[in-house]
Amino acid sequence: MKEKNQLQEGMTLTLQKKVTIDDTALHYGSGKIENLFATPRLVALMIEASTQLMDPLLPENFVSVGHHVEVDHFKPSLIGATITVEITLFKIENEKYLLHMVAYDEYGQVGKGKHTRSVVNYRSLIDRAQSRERESQ
């Protein structure tokens, strides 16, 4: 990267979402439970919070991309609950950004996890994807 990004260890972001029918396991194809918050939706919310923390602080034409995510979803939340996700940029090492993630509802912690992201040039990323597609034809 020619321009320096502004990301620093210890940065945090909190994101909240009220659980709706669209956030349930039944809607996400992750089970038949129609009134509980889905694990894939929890993971998506955590990743969304990570990008909201990182991407606004990157130089123009750069984005963050995820490579690895580990999430434990250990307590159920019903439709109507408010899920709060707290993301912390825990460590920056070898161009990798390690984020710690914790999720709560009104009654306590419902999940936690780790997420690793990198910062890349958007145009280069698209060029690589298009090159892979051309090579496979």
PDB file of C-alpha atoms in Angstrom:
ATOM      1  CA  MET A   1       0.000   0.000   0.000  1.00  0.00           C
ATOM      2  CA  LYS A   2       1.385   3.374  -0.938  1.00  0.00           C
ATOM      3  CA  GLU A   3      -0.752   5.347   1.503  1.00  0.00           C
ATOM      4  CA  LYS A   4      -0.815   4.271   5.131  1.00  0.00           C
ATOM      5  CA  ASN A   5      -4.062   3.032   6.579  1.00  0.00           C
ATOM      6  CA  GLN A   6      -5.142   4.347   9.964  1.00  0.00           C
ATOM      7  CA  LEU A   7      -5.867   1.001  11.619  1.00  0.00           C
ATOM      8  CA  GLN A   8      -4.414   0.477  15.081  1.00  0.00           C
ATOM      9  CA  GLU A   9      -4.539  -2.314  17.614  1.00  0.00           C
ATOM     10  CA  GLY A  10      -7.195  -1.735  20.266  1.00  0.00           C
ATOM     11  CA  MET A  11      -9.726  -0.031  17.998  1.00  0.00           C
ATOM     12  CA  THR A  12     -13.325  -1.086  18.667  1.00  0.00           C
ATOM     13  CA  LEU A  13     -16.764  -0.833  17.097  1.00  0.00           C
ATOM     14  CA  THR A  14     -20.185  -1.797  18.403  1.00  0.00           C
ATOM     15  CA  LEU A  15     -23.078  -2.716  16.112  1.00  0.00           C
ATOM     16  CA  GLN A  16     -26.660  -3.534  17.130  1.00  0.00           C
ATOM     17  CA  LYS A  17     -29.485  -5.299  15.332  1.00  0.00           C
ATOM     18  CA  LYS A  18     -32.996  -6.210  16.380  1.00  0.00           C
ATOM     19  CA  VAL A  19     -33.742  -9.829  15.438  1.00  0.00           C
ATOM     20  CA  THR A  20     -36.496 -10.188  12.824  1.00  0.00           C
ATOM     21  CA  ILE A  21     -38.023 -13.152  11.010  1.00  0.00           C
ATOM     22  CA  ASP A  22     -35.402 -12.623   8.280  1.00  0.00           C
ATOM     23  CA  ASP A  23     -32.637 -13.379  10.809  1.00  0.00           C
ATOM     24  CA  THR A  24     -33.953 -16.803  11.859  1.00  0.00           C
ATOM     25  CA  ALA A  25     -32.482 -20.231  11.255  1.00  0.00           C
ATOM     26  CA  LEU A  26     -35.453 -21.181   9.051  1.00  0.00           C
ATOM     27  CA  HIS A  27     -34.836 -18.180   6.773  1.00  0.00           C
ATOM     28  CA  TYR A  28     -31.091 -18.910   6.537  1.00  0.00           C
ATOM     29  CA  GLY A  29     -31.525 -22.590   5.753  1.00  0.00           C
ATOM     30  CA  SER A  30     -29.649 -23.538   8.900  1.00  0.00           C
ATOM     31  CA  GLY A  31     -32.458 -25.433  10.561  1.00  0.00           C
ATOM     32  CA  LYS A  32     -36.197 -25.621  11.028  1.00  0.00           C
ATOM     33  CA  ILE A  33     -36.353 -23.253  13.985  1.00  0.00           C
ATOM     34  CA  GLU A  34     -38.473 -20.329  12.934  1.00  0.00           C
ATOM     35  CA  ASN A  35     -38.175 -17.974  15.908  1.00  0.00           C
ATOM     36  CA  LEU A  36     -34.477 -18.050  16.916  1.00  0.00           C
ATOM     37  CA  PHE A  37     -31.532 -15.982  15.707  1.00  0.00           C
ATOM     38  CA  ALA A  38     -29.508 -18.004  13.178  1.00  0.00           C
ATOM     39  CA  THR A  39     -25.815 -18.735  13.598  1.00  0.00           C
ATOM     40  CA  PRO A  40     -25.050 -17.728   9.967  1.00  0.00           C
ATOM     41  CA  ARG A  41     -26.709 -14.388  10.670  1.00  0.00           C
ATOM     42  CA  LEU A  42     -24.563 -13.923  13.784  1.00  0.00           C
ATOM     43  CA  VAL A  43     -21.447 -14.595  11.719  1.00  0.00           C
ATOM     44  CA  ALA A  44     -22.639 -12.155   9.028  1.00  0.00           C
ATOM     45  CA  LEU A  45     -23.301  -9.467  11.640  1.00  0.00           C
ATOM     46  CA  MET A  46     -19.824  -9.946  13.093  1.00  0.00           C
ATOM     47  CA  ILE A  47     -18.231  -9.661   9.642  1.00  0.00           C
ATOM     48  CA  GLU A  48     -20.340  -6.585   8.871  1.00  0.00           C
ATOM     49  CA  ALA A  49     -19.115  -4.938  12.073  1.00  0.00           C
ATOM     50  CA  SER A  50     -15.516  -5.825  11.164  1.00  0.00           C
ATOM     51  CA  THR A  51     -15.775  -4.132   7.778  1.00  0.00           C
ATOM     52  CA  GLN A  52     -17.445  -1.092   9.337  1.00  0.00           C
ATOM     53  CA  LEU A  53     -14.513  -0.813  11.741  1.00  0.00           C
ATOM     54  CA  MET A  54     -11.781  -1.256   9.147  1.00  0.00           C
ATOM     55  CA  ASP A  55     -12.837  -0.070   5.710  1.00  0.00           C
ATOM     56  CA  PRO A  56     -13.545   3.620   6.436  1.00  0.00           C
ATOM     57  CA  LEU A  57      -9.945   3.983   7.687  1.00  0.00           C
ATOM     58  CA  LEU A  58      -8.284   2.556   4.573  1.00  0.00           C
ATOM     59  CA  PRO A  59      -6.723   4.530   1.734  1.00  0.00           C
ATOM     60  CA  GLU A  60      -8.827   5.132  -1.360  1.00  0.00           C
ATOM     61  CA  ASN A  61      -9.283   2.044  -3.549  1.00  0.00           C
ATOM     62  CA  PHE A  62      -8.434  -0.364  -0.707  1.00  0.00           C
ATOM     63  CA  VAL A  63     -10.826  -2.739   1.083  1.00  0.00           C
ATOM     64  CA  SER A  64     -10.536  -5.382   3.757  1.00  0.00           C
ATOM     65  CA  VAL A  65     -11.258  -9.000   2.938  1.00  0.00           C
ATOM     66  CA  GLY A  66     -11.838 -11.899   5.279  1.00  0.00           C
ATOM     67  CA  HIS A  67      -9.954 -15.169   5.230  1.00  0.00           C
ATOM     68  CA  HIS A  68     -10.839 -16.947   8.419  1.00  0.00           C
ATOM     69  CA  VAL A  69     -13.624 -16.854  10.961  1.00  0.00           C
ATOM     70  CA  GLU A  70     -14.252 -18.884  14.114  1.00  0.00           C
ATOM     71  CA  VAL A  71     -17.531 -18.339  15.947  1.00  0.00           C
ATOM     72  CA  ASP A  72     -19.123 -20.023  18.933  1.00  0.00           C
ATOM     73  CA  HIS A  73     -22.874 -19.337  19.133  1.00  0.00           C
ATOM     74  CA  PHE A  74     -23.792 -20.755  22.525  1.00  0.00           C
ATOM     75  CA  LYS A  75     -27.041 -19.097  23.657  1.00  0.00           C
ATOM     76  CA  PRO A  76     -30.348 -18.694  21.780  1.00  0.00           C
ATOM     77  CA  SER A  77     -32.016 -15.336  21.087  1.00  0.00           C
ATOM     78  CA  LEU A  78     -35.666 -14.915  20.092  1.00  0.00           C
ATOM     79  CA  ILE A  79     -37.180 -12.661  17.456  1.00  0.00           C
ATOM     80  CA  GLY A  80     -37.386  -9.186  18.978  1.00  0.00           C
ATOM     81  CA  ALA A  81     -34.111  -9.459  20.895  1.00  0.00           C
ATOM     82  CA  THR A  82     -31.417  -6.876  20.238  1.00  0.00           C
ATOM     83  CA  ILE A  83     -28.062  -8.380  19.324  1.00  0.00           C
ATOM     84  CA  THR A  84     -25.040  -6.237  20.176  1.00  0.00           C
ATOM     85  CA  VAL A  85     -21.740  -7.139  18.527  1.00  0.00           C
ATOM     86  CA  GLU A  86     -18.490  -5.686  19.841  1.00  0.00           C
ATOM     87  CA  ILE A  87     -15.467  -5.935  17.552  1.00  0.00           C
ATOM     88  CA  THR A  88     -11.898  -5.238  18.676  1.00  0.00           C
ATOM     89  CA  LEU A  89      -8.885  -5.037  16.393  1.00  0.00           C
ATOM     90  CA  PHE A  90      -6.796  -7.217  18.669  1.00  0.00           C
ATOM     91  CA  LYS A  91      -3.576  -7.624  16.713  1.00  0.00           C
ATOM     92  CA  ILE A  92      -1.895  -6.543  13.481  1.00  0.00           C
ATOM     93  CA  GLU A  93       0.772  -8.996  12.364  1.00  0.00           C
ATOM     94  CA  ASN A  94       2.377  -9.644   8.964  1.00  0.00           C
ATOM     95  CA  GLU A  95      -0.307  -7.682   7.081  1.00  0.00           C
ATOM     96  CA  LYS A  96      -3.051  -9.688   8.834  1.00  0.00           C
ATOM     97  CA  TYR A  97      -5.650  -8.093  11.071  1.00  0.00           C
ATOM     98  CA  LEU A  98      -6.955 -10.265  13.907  1.00  0.00           C
ATOM     99  CA  LEU A  99     -10.306  -9.203  15.317  1.00  0.00           C
ATOM    100  CA  HIS A 100     -11.985 -10.463  18.465  1.00  0.00           C
ATOM    101  CA  MET A 101     -15.774 -10.506  18.418  1.00  0.00           C
ATOM    102  CA  VAL A 102     -18.308 -10.774  21.235  1.00  0.00           C
ATOM    103  CA  ALA A 103     -22.104 -10.831  20.865  1.00  0.00           C
ATOM    104  CA  TYR A 104     -24.749 -10.125  23.505  1.00  0.00           C
ATOM    105  CA  ASP A 105     -28.496  -9.885  23.761  1.00  0.00           C
ATOM    106  CA  GLU A 106     -30.446  -8.299  26.623  1.00  0.00           C
ATOM    107  CA  TYR A 107     -29.791 -11.330  28.843  1.00  0.00           C
ATOM    108  CA  GLY A 108     -26.055 -11.806  28.396  1.00  0.00           C
ATOM    109  CA  GLN A 109     -23.383 -13.105  26.073  1.00  0.00           C
ATOM    110  CA  VAL A 110     -24.645 -15.257  23.173  1.00  0.00           C
ATOM    111  CA  GLY A 111     -21.501 -15.743  21.117  1.00  0.00           C
ATOM    112  CA  LYS A 112     -17.862 -14.947  20.558  1.00  0.00           C
ATOM    113  CA  GLY A 113     -15.266 -15.444  17.902  1.00  0.00           C
ATOM    114  CA  LYS A 114     -12.140 -14.482  16.004  1.00  0.00           C
ATOM    115  CA  HIS A 115     -11.848 -13.135  12.494  1.00  0.00           C
ATOM    116  CA  THR A 116      -8.793 -12.550  10.308  1.00  0.00           C
ATOM    117  CA  ARG A 117      -8.815  -9.955   7.531  1.00  0.00           C
ATOM    118  CA  SER A 118      -6.297  -8.473   5.082  1.00  0.00           C
ATOM    119  CA  VAL A 119      -6.210  -5.136   3.316  1.00  0.00           C
ATOM    120  CA  VAL A 120      -6.060  -5.306  -0.491  1.00  0.00           C
ATOM    121  CA  ASN A 121      -6.344  -3.074  -3.506  1.00  0.00           C
ATOM    122  CA  TYR A 122      -9.910  -3.465  -4.793  1.00  0.00           C
ATOM    123  CA  ARG A 123      -8.992  -3.328  -8.499  1.00  0.00           C
ATOM    124  CA  SER A 124      -6.222  -5.931  -8.062  1.00  0.00           C
ATOM    125  CA  LEU A 125      -8.643  -8.213  -6.236  1.00  0.00           C
ATOM    126  CA  ILE A 126     -11.186  -8.000  -9.072  1.00  0.00           C
ATOM    127  CA  ASP A 127      -8.440  -8.515 -11.675  1.00  0.00           C
ATOM    128  CA  ARG A 128      -7.290 -11.695  -9.886  1.00  0.00           C
ATOM    129  CA  ALA A 129     -10.848 -13.023  -9.733  1.00  0.00           C
ATOM    130  CA  GLN A 130     -11.394 -12.330 -13.428  1.00  0.00           C
ATOM    131  CA  SER A 131      -8.065 -13.965 -14.280  1.00  0.00           C
ATOM    132  CA  ARG A 132      -9.073 -17.110 -12.367  1.00  0.00           C
ATOM    133  CA  GLU A 133     -12.343 -17.193 -14.283  1.00  0.00           C
ATOM    134  CA  ARG A 134     -10.588 -16.835 -17.665  1.00  0.00           C
ATOM    135  CA  GLU A 135      -8.081 -19.565 -16.769  1.00  0.00           C
ATOM    136  CA  SER A 136     -10.862 -22.023 -15.948  1.00  0.00           C
ATOM    137  CA  GLN A 137     -12.530 -21.685 -19.346  1.00  0.00           C
TER     138      GLN A 137
END
